[in-house]
Amino acid sequence: MEKNEIKKIIEALLFSSSSPISLKEIRNFFEEENISIKIIEESINEIQDKYINSGVMLKKVSTGFRFQVSEDCNEWVSKFYPEKPQKYSRALMETLALIIYKQPITRTEIESVRGVSVSSNIIKTLLEREWIKILGYKDVPGKPAIFGTTKEFLNSHNLVSLSQLPKLDDIIELTEQEKRQLGLLETTEIDEKSTNAETDKIEEYNQENIH
Amino acid sequence: MEKNEIKKIIEALLFSSSSPISLKEIRNFFEEENISIKIIEESINEIQDKYINSGVMLKKVSTGFRFQVSEDCNEWVSKFYPEKPQKYSRALMETLALIIYKQPITRTEIESVRGVSVSSNIIKTLLEREWIKILGYKDVPGKPAIFGTTKEFLNSHNLVSLSQLPKLDDIIELTEQEKRQLGLLETTEIDEKSTNAETDKIEEYNQENIH
Amino acid sequence: MVIKTEEPKDLEKINIPLAYVKGEPYLNIPKDLYLPPDALEVVLESFEGPLDLLLYLIKSQNLDILELPIAKITEQYIQYIDLMHELKLELAAEYMLMAATLAEIKSKLLLPVIDENGDEEDDPRAELIRRLQEYERYKKASHNIEAIPRVDRDFYLIEKIQYETVKKEEIYQQIDLEKLVIVFHKLMEQTKFLTPHDVKKEFLSVREKMTKILNVLDNDDYIDFKILLDAKEGKSGLIVSFLAILELIKLALIDCVQANNNSTIFVKLK
């Protein structure tokens, strides 16, 4: 089979699929035709190049390749379709953030960080959207579900893996003195000479609190 | 706006739409941009040309333009999406079982065992598949057809003769529970431990029958 | 790439007026906490819980979380809670719990620390500070995630395009032969309970059966429903009997009663 034909077929497959197609699926499909993985990879690269200056582009996401509207055309497409995209509440986004960064996680664990209960609707919405899934059930009384993110979450954010997500902020490091003040350090030595800004601040703080 | 940009946008709109887009819709969309119908028509023609040797093509249909898989790729795309495996109805399975084990048999005889009438479709399907054939006609009023299985049935199920059909005892070392499920036992003792593959098969069968 | 990020609702980041009261824009929540109640209802509702409210109180006054001036914060927090009560906002129990926690920390700080080892006792604020920091991290993370391009908001997928199905060489799926055997045996077992096959459905018309049933019910007594069914007539016979009973009920010729589920059904002439 000629490479040009292979390219055409892969193109047709990608355009007619409702979900991304993986390299492996394409390879399996051409198995009978005895087409090397190298030829397939080359073909995909060439298709990618072909669409460089088009209204659509070939994109690699977590579960394979898919065509999507090219970056500079998204604005026009959104203009063509007047329906507003779904907006998600802050509560939902915070819940999602916790599931992303602390997975596997239970609802109780989410609640303990957020300080409020998580409504069932939020979990339901995330599950229906297929951004999260139940990974299993924790072996404690009540058998709470353990949640994690899905490949669909990555796909719907143009991501290949979770490592592409922004890193969590580090907790602000406390100074030695602050730690001691907060009882987070076990040292009992007090640096008597410390009369710097920190001390002043703490003293000020103490005064504020004592009155 | 440059023509190249217009082309890209139209391309993006066509690929992101679930239904054909008409010339009029495109013209209305670009109204604010003051783009002539001539430019739009030219753009569409150029898009059409661009895809002449691709896996997809731009096609004019009654309600507008839409992309579809190019003719020489349809076969491959069809091959990529496997048809759903057919599920055989309980009625078909029972009818076939009776024809296999009780052949030669008439439709009335099948009906009298099953207690319900056999739909003509089932007989038709089995005849079309060439799994059964009419062996002759019974010499009674109405001259009903007498059915039997074919060589084609044996071939398509990798059998040389009907004697190779599995025997009930061979398939299943029936547990007490399974026998009861099949109505082969009258005892009411329950063997709680039977949870093997055979049970599953029978349960699967039973479930199919329940709805 | 065009990224249309939803502006986070954080109060501290909002530059536009929070509200207009008598035509006057409110850019900041007044420090003295005198809040024109109607206008700020929206603001109060937007807190995602007690930690969120506390964070807001700290940030709005440029305070450091690590310093957490408990007395001040507690006082303000309580004022907010009171205000929410006044506005009859639905107040989650978590807000009250936090008020109690703050009060507890405050009281602990007021007590002199007596420690025989000379060690300083753990600062009662430590746990709360840890929780605030932890919550703040994920709050920030949620904004970061909100800003990531999202399908159907910031970018669009193509619709799958049509193709013509090319008919494949028809290969019929094989019958599961083992299942077939089971089906057959089950059928045979069923027929055991049936009379010989010469019982023809044609003879058992519903009308005829109705007459027979009415004959059986020829007095005023209740009769067990089962008596009306004759196993010898086979499955089709049973169905005809059942249909006949239903028809008789419909015609209001008989009464059918059952004390409760699964108990005996009785039939009687009307």
XYZ file of C-alpha atoms in Angstrom:
692
model
C 0.000 0.000 0.000
C 1.323 3.415 -0.940
C 2.103 5.884 1.770
C -0.208 8.427 0.226
C -3.078 6.030 0.525
C -2.193 5.264 4.128
C -2.157 8.963 4.880
C -5.576 9.428 3.312
C -7.040 6.551 5.282
C -5.597 7.756 8.605
C -6.921 11.225 7.833
C -10.395 9.804 7.139
C -10.297 7.750 10.356
C -9.300 10.722 12.483
C -11.966 12.948 10.991
C -14.719 10.374 11.375
C -13.962 9.493 14.991
C -15.724 11.037 17.946
C -12.803 10.347 20.263
C -9.029 10.439 19.900
C -7.414 7.505 18.097
C -4.188 6.082 19.486
C -1.133 5.050 17.505
C -1.733 1.513 18.694
C -5.261 1.445 17.300
C -4.008 2.617 13.920
C -1.218 0.055 13.953
C -3.628 -2.742 14.813
C -5.946 -1.597 12.070
C -3.212 -1.849 9.459
C -1.848 -5.099 10.819
C -3.103 -7.218 7.939
C -1.586 -4.791 5.471
C 1.823 -5.255 7.011
C 2.539 -1.591 7.494
C 5.378 -0.634 9.774
C 4.921 1.592 12.788
C 7.533 3.886 11.248
C 5.399 4.489 8.148
C 2.383 5.166 10.361
C 4.288 7.629 12.522
C 5.635 9.373 9.449
C 2.160 9.580 7.982
C 0.790 11.144 11.155
C 3.601 13.691 11.176
C 2.921 14.561 7.566
C -0.799 14.971 8.262
C 0.104 17.228 11.162
C 2.260 19.350 8.846
C -0.384 19.438 6.145
C -2.787 21.205 8.501
C -0.331 23.707 9.900
C -1.991 26.650 8.235
C -5.580 25.400 8.241
C -8.779 25.930 10.170
C -8.180 22.644 11.995
C -5.112 20.987 13.454
C -4.048 17.529 14.507
C -3.397 17.416 18.221
C -1.969 14.751 20.492
C -3.855 14.304 23.757
C -3.672 11.658 26.460
C -5.580 8.942 24.593
C -4.282 9.608 21.097
C -4.636 11.992 18.189
C -7.624 14.120 17.309
C -8.446 16.986 15.011
C -9.557 20.182 16.654
C -10.160 23.756 15.593
C -6.835 25.560 15.145
C -5.915 28.087 17.779
C -6.541 31.263 15.854
C -9.973 30.068 14.721
C -11.411 29.161 18.142
C -12.627 32.672 18.668
C -14.561 32.615 15.406
C -16.091 29.252 16.119
C -17.246 30.425 19.532
C -18.790 33.423 17.812
C -20.604 31.166 15.362
C -22.169 29.177 18.200
C -23.873 31.637 20.485
C -24.572 29.216 23.358
C -22.454 30.040 26.330
C -20.216 27.290 27.639
C -21.051 25.767 30.968
C -19.681 27.692 33.907
C -18.542 25.878 36.966
C -18.909 27.158 40.510
C -15.934 27.942 42.719
C -16.977 25.078 44.974
C -16.768 22.688 42.032
C -13.406 23.996 40.904
C -11.964 23.754 44.427
C -13.245 20.202 44.721
C -11.726 19.368 41.343
C -8.397 20.936 42.341
C -8.287 18.763 45.458
C -9.082 15.638 43.468
C -6.398 16.491 40.926
C -3.615 17.236 43.374
C -4.506 14.890 46.223
C -5.838 11.888 44.353
C -6.687 9.244 45.413
C -8.955 11.159 47.786
C -12.283 10.624 49.550
C -15.072 13.117 49.973
C -14.329 13.449 53.676
C -10.745 14.380 52.894
C -11.932 17.033 50.443
C -14.291 18.397 53.060
C -11.617 18.572 55.708
C -9.417 20.806 53.540
C -12.242 23.020 52.286
C -13.817 23.335 55.726
C -17.306 22.848 54.300
C -19.305 19.897 53.120
C -19.126 18.995 49.456
C -22.531 18.868 47.819
C -23.470 15.644 46.069
C -24.303 17.648 42.976
C -20.697 18.681 42.568
C -19.480 15.099 42.685
C -22.289 14.087 40.348
C -21.455 16.813 37.842
C -17.779 15.869 37.842
C -18.598 12.192 37.419
C -21.079 12.882 34.614
C -18.609 15.118 32.875
C -16.218 12.163 33.216
C -13.526 14.386 34.631
C -13.328 12.191 37.730
C -14.058 8.566 38.427
C -14.379 6.278 41.412
C -11.094 4.456 41.762
C -12.333 2.158 44.486
C -13.706 2.178 47.968
C -11.736 2.827 51.104
C -11.649 -0.009 53.560
C -13.059 1.936 56.484
C -16.578 2.004 57.921
C -19.001 3.352 55.361
C -16.742 2.272 52.476
C -16.349 5.789 51.082
C -15.555 6.142 47.385
C -12.040 7.139 46.427
C -11.885 9.633 43.571
C -9.289 10.342 40.919
C -9.117 12.157 37.610
C -9.676 10.564 34.207
C -8.069 10.687 30.790
C -11.180 12.539 29.676
C -10.244 15.337 32.062
C -6.857 15.572 30.366
C -8.405 15.392 26.894
C -10.873 18.145 27.612
C -8.012 20.360 28.750
C -5.686 19.570 25.855
C -3.290 17.789 28.163
C -1.282 14.641 27.680
C -0.489 14.065 31.337
C -1.151 15.511 34.779
C 2.487 16.576 35.014
C 1.672 19.411 32.614
C -0.541 21.020 35.225
C 0.824 23.963 37.200
C 2.573 22.920 40.376
C 0.898 23.437 43.691
C 2.179 26.455 45.567
C 4.611 25.568 48.278
C 3.499 26.336 51.759
C 5.250 29.523 52.796
C 8.236 28.572 54.847
C 8.221 29.853 58.352
C 11.268 31.476 59.831
C 12.890 29.729 62.747
C 11.510 32.246 65.093
C 8.002 31.955 63.794
C 8.162 28.213 64.085
C 9.238 28.519 67.654
C 6.544 31.009 68.307
C 4.024 28.608 66.880
C 5.414 25.681 68.790
C 6.445 23.912 65.615
C 10.045 23.633 66.699
C 11.274 21.690 69.633
C 14.332 23.752 70.357
C 14.068 25.687 73.537
C 16.990 27.957 72.961
C 15.988 31.457 72.652
C 18.138 33.671 70.608
C 18.336 36.540 72.966
C 19.969 38.777 70.498
C 17.136 38.622 68.086
C 15.826 42.071 68.069
C 15.175 42.240 64.415
C 11.982 42.959 62.595
C 10.506 39.538 63.275
C 10.742 39.950 66.983
C 9.212 43.342 66.828
C 6.414 41.985 64.790
C 5.780 39.206 67.219
C 5.862 41.495 70.163
C 3.491 43.784 68.483
C 1.347 40.791 67.784
C 1.491 39.641 71.379
C 0.440 42.969 72.611
C -2.440 42.962 70.268
C -3.571 39.663 71.586
C -3.104 40.173 75.211
C -5.242 43.199 75.753
C -9.640 40.482 6.248
C -7.365 38.383 4.132
C -8.815 35.656 1.999
C -6.537 33.097 3.562
C -7.943 33.909 6.966
C -11.498 33.720 5.646
C -10.749 30.302 4.187
C -9.347 29.070 7.485
C -12.372 30.291 9.389
C -14.851 28.713 6.974
C -12.895 25.482 7.180
C -13.038 25.587 10.983
C -16.773 26.326 10.953
C -17.508 23.463 8.577
C -15.475 20.971 10.574
C -16.967 22.003 13.900
C -20.573 21.904 12.733
C -22.737 18.854 13.176
C -24.947 19.814 10.230
C -24.268 21.327 6.809
C -23.697 25.101 6.707
C -25.314 27.114 3.940
C -23.738 29.879 1.916
C -26.267 32.252 3.446
C -25.239 31.373 6.994
C -21.609 31.994 6.159
C -22.451 35.289 4.502
C -24.481 36.417 7.513
C -21.681 35.419 9.810
C -19.208 37.617 7.964
C -21.636 40.494 7.601
C -19.835 42.793 10.025
C -16.555 42.121 8.261
C -17.970 43.374 5.004
C -16.942 40.370 2.960
C -18.483 39.922 -0.473
C -20.391 36.816 -1.434
C -17.911 36.424 -4.255
C -14.978 36.085 -1.884
C -16.920 33.562 0.179
C -17.795 31.489 -2.867
C -14.225 31.585 -4.056
C -13.026 30.502 -0.636
C -15.381 27.557 -0.589
C -14.213 26.495 -4.040
C -10.607 26.693 -2.933
C -11.335 24.621 0.169
C -13.028 22.079 -2.070
C -9.904 21.934 -4.273
C -7.612 21.684 -1.279
C -9.234 18.415 -0.238
C -9.327 16.797 -3.659
C -6.769 14.159 -2.803
C -7.508 13.797 0.908
C -9.271 11.390 3.218
C -12.183 13.812 3.409
C -13.976 15.987 0.882
C -16.205 19.023 0.924
C -19.604 18.143 -0.435
C -22.566 20.333 -1.334
C -25.834 18.877 -0.075
C -29.335 20.322 -0.114
C -28.934 22.385 3.061
C -25.375 23.549 2.481
C -21.815 22.329 2.618
C -20.357 19.613 4.769
C -17.242 17.518 4.964
C -17.555 13.790 4.523
C -15.205 10.864 4.137
C -13.911 10.689 0.563
C -15.302 7.906 -1.539
C -12.270 5.671 -1.681
C -11.891 5.801 2.107
C -15.438 4.810 3.060
C -14.586 1.157 2.925
C -11.673 1.602 5.307
C -13.631 3.708 7.735
C -16.451 1.162 7.733
C -13.888 -1.491 8.496
C -12.501 0.567 11.380
C -15.866 0.728 13.145
C -16.896 -2.823 13.772
C -20.565 -3.539 13.709
C -22.009 -4.377 17.027
C -22.104 -8.102 17.537
C -25.606 -9.341 17.123
C -27.451 -10.595 20.102
C -29.651 -13.512 19.492
C -33.080 -13.395 21.055
C -34.306 -16.061 23.364
C -37.022 -16.866 20.837
C -34.448 -17.479 18.125
C -32.277 -19.614 20.376
C -35.237 -21.736 21.455
C -36.521 -22.160 17.921
C -33.115 -23.150 16.652
C -32.567 -25.536 19.563
C -35.848 -27.297 18.807
C -35.045 -27.540 15.101
C -31.638 -29.000 15.892
C -32.745 -31.563 18.417
C -36.211 -32.413 17.163
C -35.753 -32.224 13.416
C -37.656 -32.849 11.230
C -40.098 -30.504 12.877
C -42.959 -28.239 11.783
C -43.652 -24.745 12.993
C -46.763 -25.915 14.836
C -44.678 -28.448 16.701
C -42.185 -25.767 17.699
C -45.019 -23.576 18.860
C -46.617 -26.306 20.891
C -43.407 -26.874 22.862
C -42.627 -23.186 23.319
C -46.230 -22.355 24.184
C -46.130 -19.236 22.025
C -46.269 -18.630 18.332
C -43.020 -18.426 16.402
C -42.612 -15.191 14.519
C -42.147 -15.479 10.786
C -39.067 -13.295 11.091
C -37.216 -15.883 13.096
C -37.861 -18.597 10.532
C -36.941 -16.147 7.784
C -33.681 -15.159 9.480
C -32.675 -18.761 9.999
C -33.567 -19.646 6.395
C -31.688 -16.619 5.017
C -28.623 -17.528 6.968
C -28.962 -20.975 5.539
C -28.737 -22.460 9.001
C -32.047 -24.277 8.440
C -33.859 -25.447 5.338
C -37.244 -26.831 4.374
C -36.937 -30.589 4.183
C -40.422 -31.094 2.754
C -44.080 -30.602 3.551
C -46.117 -32.630 5.999
C -49.069 -34.440 4.560
C -51.678 -32.887 6.808
C -54.180 -30.127 6.143
C -52.305 -26.894 5.391
C -49.220 -28.804 4.216
C -46.867 -27.253 6.817
C -43.160 -27.079 6.041
C -40.825 -29.453 7.812
C -37.536 -27.856 8.969
C -34.089 -29.245 9.562
C -30.534 -27.921 9.933
C -28.081 -27.529 7.064
C -24.441 -28.312 6.364
C -23.922 -24.550 6.383
C -25.001 -24.467 10.023
C -22.419 -27.135 10.833
C -19.721 -25.325 8.864
C -20.340 -21.976 10.389
C -20.099 -23.483 13.845
C -17.051 -25.604 13.121
C -18.910 -28.878 13.424
C -18.680 -31.930 11.231
C -21.827 -33.570 12.479
C -24.638 -32.791 14.862
C -23.368 -35.506 17.160
C -20.536 -33.167 18.061
C -22.936 -30.778 19.715
C -22.100 -30.509 23.372
C -24.028 -32.722 25.735
C -25.565 -31.044 28.721
C -23.613 -33.243 31.102
C -20.373 -32.471 29.298
C -20.825 -28.755 29.455
C -21.634 -28.582 33.049
C -20.804 -30.572 36.013
C -24.042 -29.305 37.327
C -24.133 -28.273 40.912
C -27.280 -28.845 42.847
C -28.126 -25.211 42.555
C -27.661 -25.110 38.839
C -29.783 -28.176 38.375
C -32.483 -26.545 40.357
C -32.125 -23.427 38.287
C -32.561 -25.495 35.184
C -35.487 -27.271 36.751
C -33.646 -30.584 36.618
C -33.913 -31.179 40.327
C -36.839 -31.004 42.612
C -34.932 -30.644 45.836
C -34.855 -27.297 47.496
C -31.464 -27.558 49.170
C -29.246 -24.686 48.310
C -25.585 -25.177 47.548
C -24.247 -21.819 48.498
C -20.745 -22.454 47.308
C -21.432 -22.788 43.606
C -20.045 -19.665 42.067
C -18.110 -21.025 39.118
C -18.109 -20.002 35.482
C -20.900 -22.337 34.558
C -23.200 -20.715 37.062
C -22.377 -17.402 35.532
C -23.297 -18.666 32.127
C -26.614 -19.902 33.336
C -27.243 -16.730 35.234
C -26.388 -14.734 32.158
C -28.889 -16.805 30.278
C -31.509 -16.334 32.922
C -30.977 -12.609 33.034
C -31.398 -12.389 29.314
C -34.702 -14.043 29.730
C -35.967 -11.899 32.498
C -36.231 -8.720 30.527
C -4.337 31.246 21.712
C -7.354 32.998 22.953
C -7.933 32.171 26.548
C -11.114 33.438 27.965
C -10.657 32.849 31.585
C -13.485 33.379 33.893
C -12.485 36.075 36.296
C -12.087 34.471 39.680
C -14.622 35.757 42.056
C -12.078 36.549 44.720
C -13.113 39.605 46.476
C -9.617 40.855 46.910
C -9.095 40.844 43.180
C -12.222 42.642 42.202
C -11.592 46.190 41.117
C -15.041 46.964 39.919
C -17.419 48.267 42.573
C -18.677 45.555 44.835
C -22.061 47.120 44.848
C -23.923 50.342 44.358
C -25.841 51.763 47.257
C -27.998 54.770 46.545
C -26.037 55.231 43.369
C -22.741 55.311 45.193
C -20.168 52.695 44.186
C -18.530 50.631 46.905
C -15.036 49.670 45.870
C -13.953 48.103 49.091
C -15.699 46.657 51.985
C -15.462 49.407 54.584
C -12.935 48.690 57.262
C -15.298 49.651 60.023
C -17.508 46.890 58.792
C -20.477 49.073 58.420
C -21.980 47.302 55.455
C -25.120 48.494 53.780
C -26.833 45.160 54.233
C -28.841 44.796 51.029
C -25.931 45.647 48.790
C -23.460 43.321 50.376
C -25.654 40.307 50.577
C -24.149 39.072 47.337
C -20.661 39.516 48.671
C -21.375 37.523 51.778
C -22.964 34.724 49.859
C -19.886 34.269 47.780
C -17.730 32.851 50.561
C -16.920 29.231 50.072
C -16.943 28.458 53.771
C -15.392 29.627 57.021
C -11.798 29.176 55.837
C -12.555 31.268 52.785
C -14.084 34.001 54.934
C -11.122 33.958 57.313
C -8.685 34.176 54.412
C -10.626 37.118 53.103
C -10.499 38.900 56.437
C -6.763 38.373 56.635
C -6.033 39.390 53.046
C -8.324 42.375 53.016
C -6.230 43.939 55.752
C -2.887 42.915 54.321
C -2.203 40.692 57.280
C 0.075 37.711 57.187
C -1.561 34.360 57.723
C 1.365 33.374 59.897
C 0.699 36.206 62.300
C -3.013 35.593 62.601
C -4.019 38.264 65.135
C -6.668 36.126 66.711
C -8.435 38.742 68.783
C -8.960 41.046 65.843
C -9.886 38.346 63.395
C -12.260 36.689 65.802
C -14.048 39.929 66.427
C -14.450 40.604 62.709
C -15.454 37.054 61.974
C -18.197 37.196 64.586
C -19.396 40.481 63.134
C -19.702 38.879 59.733
C -21.548 35.914 61.144
C -23.958 38.261 62.925
C -24.459 40.156 59.704
C -25.182 36.978 57.819
C -27.695 36.077 60.496
C -29.283 39.467 60.202
C -29.580 39.023 56.462
C -31.077 35.617 57.124
C -28.496 34.019 54.892
C -28.439 30.327 55.228
C -25.496 29.734 57.462
C -23.766 26.392 57.324
C -22.948 24.803 60.652
C -19.294 24.973 59.676
C -19.336 28.764 60.194
C -20.508 28.367 63.769
C -17.916 25.689 64.417
C -15.198 28.072 63.230
C -16.504 30.821 65.511
C -16.194 28.411 68.413
C -12.703 27.401 67.360
C -11.602 31.020 67.167
C -13.027 31.753 70.570
C -11.244 28.758 72.007
C -7.904 29.793 70.541
C -8.405 33.300 71.831
C -9.070 32.118 75.344
C -6.068 29.796 75.313
C -3.820 32.651 74.277
C -5.058 34.725 77.180
C -4.140 32.115 79.737
C -0.628 32.275 81.055
C 1.497 29.420 79.810
C 2.629 27.267 82.664
C 5.091 24.702 81.616
C 7.393 23.045 84.096
C 9.954 22.074 81.527
C 10.268 25.599 80.406
C 9.151 24.500 76.944
C 6.856 26.772 75.177
C 3.552 25.129 74.687
C 2.281 24.672 71.162
C 0.728 27.801 69.887
C -3.007 27.104 69.720
C -3.096 28.944 66.413
C -0.763 26.494 64.698
C -3.431 24.074 63.541
C -5.676 26.821 62.210
C -2.774 28.451 60.367
C -1.910 25.105 58.806
C -5.493 24.662 57.642
C -5.660 28.162 56.210
C -2.433 27.658 54.301
C -3.558 24.295 52.995
C -6.891 25.680 51.882
C -5.216 28.658 50.229
C -2.993 26.368 48.171
C -5.928 24.532 46.673
C -7.897 27.712 46.221
C -5.021 29.039 44.133
C -4.744 25.720 42.328
C -8.434 25.895 41.438
C -7.823 29.275 39.813
C -4.928 27.835 37.867
C -7.098 25.015 36.622
C -9.869 27.425 35.729
C -7.330 29.251 33.560
C -6.291 26.161 31.595
C -7.882 26.098 28.140
C -11.019 23.997 28.320
C -12.907 22.240 25.580
C -16.002 24.082 24.315
C -14.957 27.214 26.172
C -11.482 28.004 24.892
C -11.079 25.481 22.133
C -13.369 23.400 19.970
C -13.278 19.900 18.631
C -14.374 18.914 15.184
C -17.646 17.076 14.761
C -17.094 13.568 13.547
C -17.799 13.556 9.870
C -20.074 11.236 7.949
C -18.997 8.200 6.036
C -20.931 5.786 3.928
C -21.104 2.363 5.403
C -19.723 -0.121 2.976
C -21.477 -3.405 3.472
C -19.110 -5.992 4.731
C -19.147 -9.558 3.670
C -21.735 -10.924 6.004
C -20.323 -13.132 8.639
C -22.964 -14.202 11.052
C -22.030 -14.413 14.607
C -21.943 -17.969 15.789
C -24.483 -19.265 18.208
C -23.105 -20.143 21.597
C -23.671 -23.880 21.350
C -23.387 -24.465 25.061
C -26.049 -21.919 25.690
C -28.137 -23.585 23.017
C -27.999 -26.887 24.882
C -29.045 -25.204 28.081
C -31.924 -23.513 26.294
C -33.073 -26.813 24.878
C -32.981 -28.622 28.191
C -34.814 -25.862 29.864
C -37.494 -26.032 27.209
C -37.799 -29.769 27.690
C -38.100 -29.370 31.420
C -40.862 -26.858 30.953
C -42.819 -29.202 28.732
C -42.776 -31.797 31.480
C -45.379 -29.730 33.238
C -47.483 -29.511 30.159
C -50.041 -31.970 28.964
C -49.418 -33.759 25.690
C -49.182 -31.451 22.779
C -52.529 -32.374 21.371
C -54.130 -29.783 23.626
C -54.844 -27.190 21.023
C -55.138 -23.584 21.917
C -57.953 -23.200 19.448
C -60.315 -25.182 21.673
C -59.707 -23.013 24.650
C -61.350 -19.831 23.704
C -61.568 -17.204 26.389
C -65.350 -17.017 26.005
C -65.763 -20.706 26.573
C -63.556 -20.525 29.623
C -65.493 -17.596 31.036
C -68.631 -19.673 30.910
C -66.888 -22.538 32.654
C -65.605 -20.279 35.424
C -69.021 -18.787 35.967
C -70.369 -22.300 36.332
C -67.789 -23.129 38.968
C -68.631 -19.963 40.885
C -72.276 -20.885 40.982
C -72.852 -19.934 44.607
C -72.079 -17.097 46.968
C -68.886 -18.464 48.495
C -65.354 -17.262 47.897
C -63.329 -19.754 45.966
C -59.565 -20.094 45.882
C -58.396 -18.562 42.613
C -56.147 -21.555 41.994
C -59.122 -23.891 41.686
C -59.998 -22.111 38.472
C -56.676 -23.030 36.937
C -56.135 -26.523 35.623
C -52.513 -27.553 35.198
C -53.576 -30.292 32.830
C -54.444 -27.725 30.228
C -50.850 -26.689 29.903
C -49.349 -23.249 29.672
C -51.654 -21.995 26.974
C -54.637 -23.313 28.915
C -53.510 -21.424 32.000
C -53.154 -18.258 30.014
C -56.666 -18.632 28.618
C -58.046 -19.167 32.140
C -56.242 -16.113 33.399
C -57.483 -13.989 30.516
C -61.005 -15.228 31.155
C -60.790 -14.183 34.821
C -59.507 -10.748 33.864
C -62.310 -10.384 31.350
C -64.895 -11.344 33.980
C -63.484 -8.774 36.394
C -63.610 -6.186 33.667
C -67.247 -7.022 33.003
C -67.877 -6.719 36.758
C -69.303 -10.213 36.945
C -66.930 -11.382 39.643
C -65.020 -9.999 42.616
C -61.396 -10.748 43.243
C -59.871 -10.147 46.699
C -56.512 -10.637 48.321
C -55.725 -9.805 51.965
C -52.101 -8.906 51.301
C -49.256 -9.663 48.930
C -48.616 -13.369 48.448
C -51.732 -14.394 50.302
C -54.415 -16.460 48.634
C -56.534 -14.760 46.018
C -60.247 -15.385 46.377
C -62.858 -15.104 43.682
C -66.593 -14.733 44.124
C -69.639 -14.000 42.029
C -70.836 -10.403 42.254
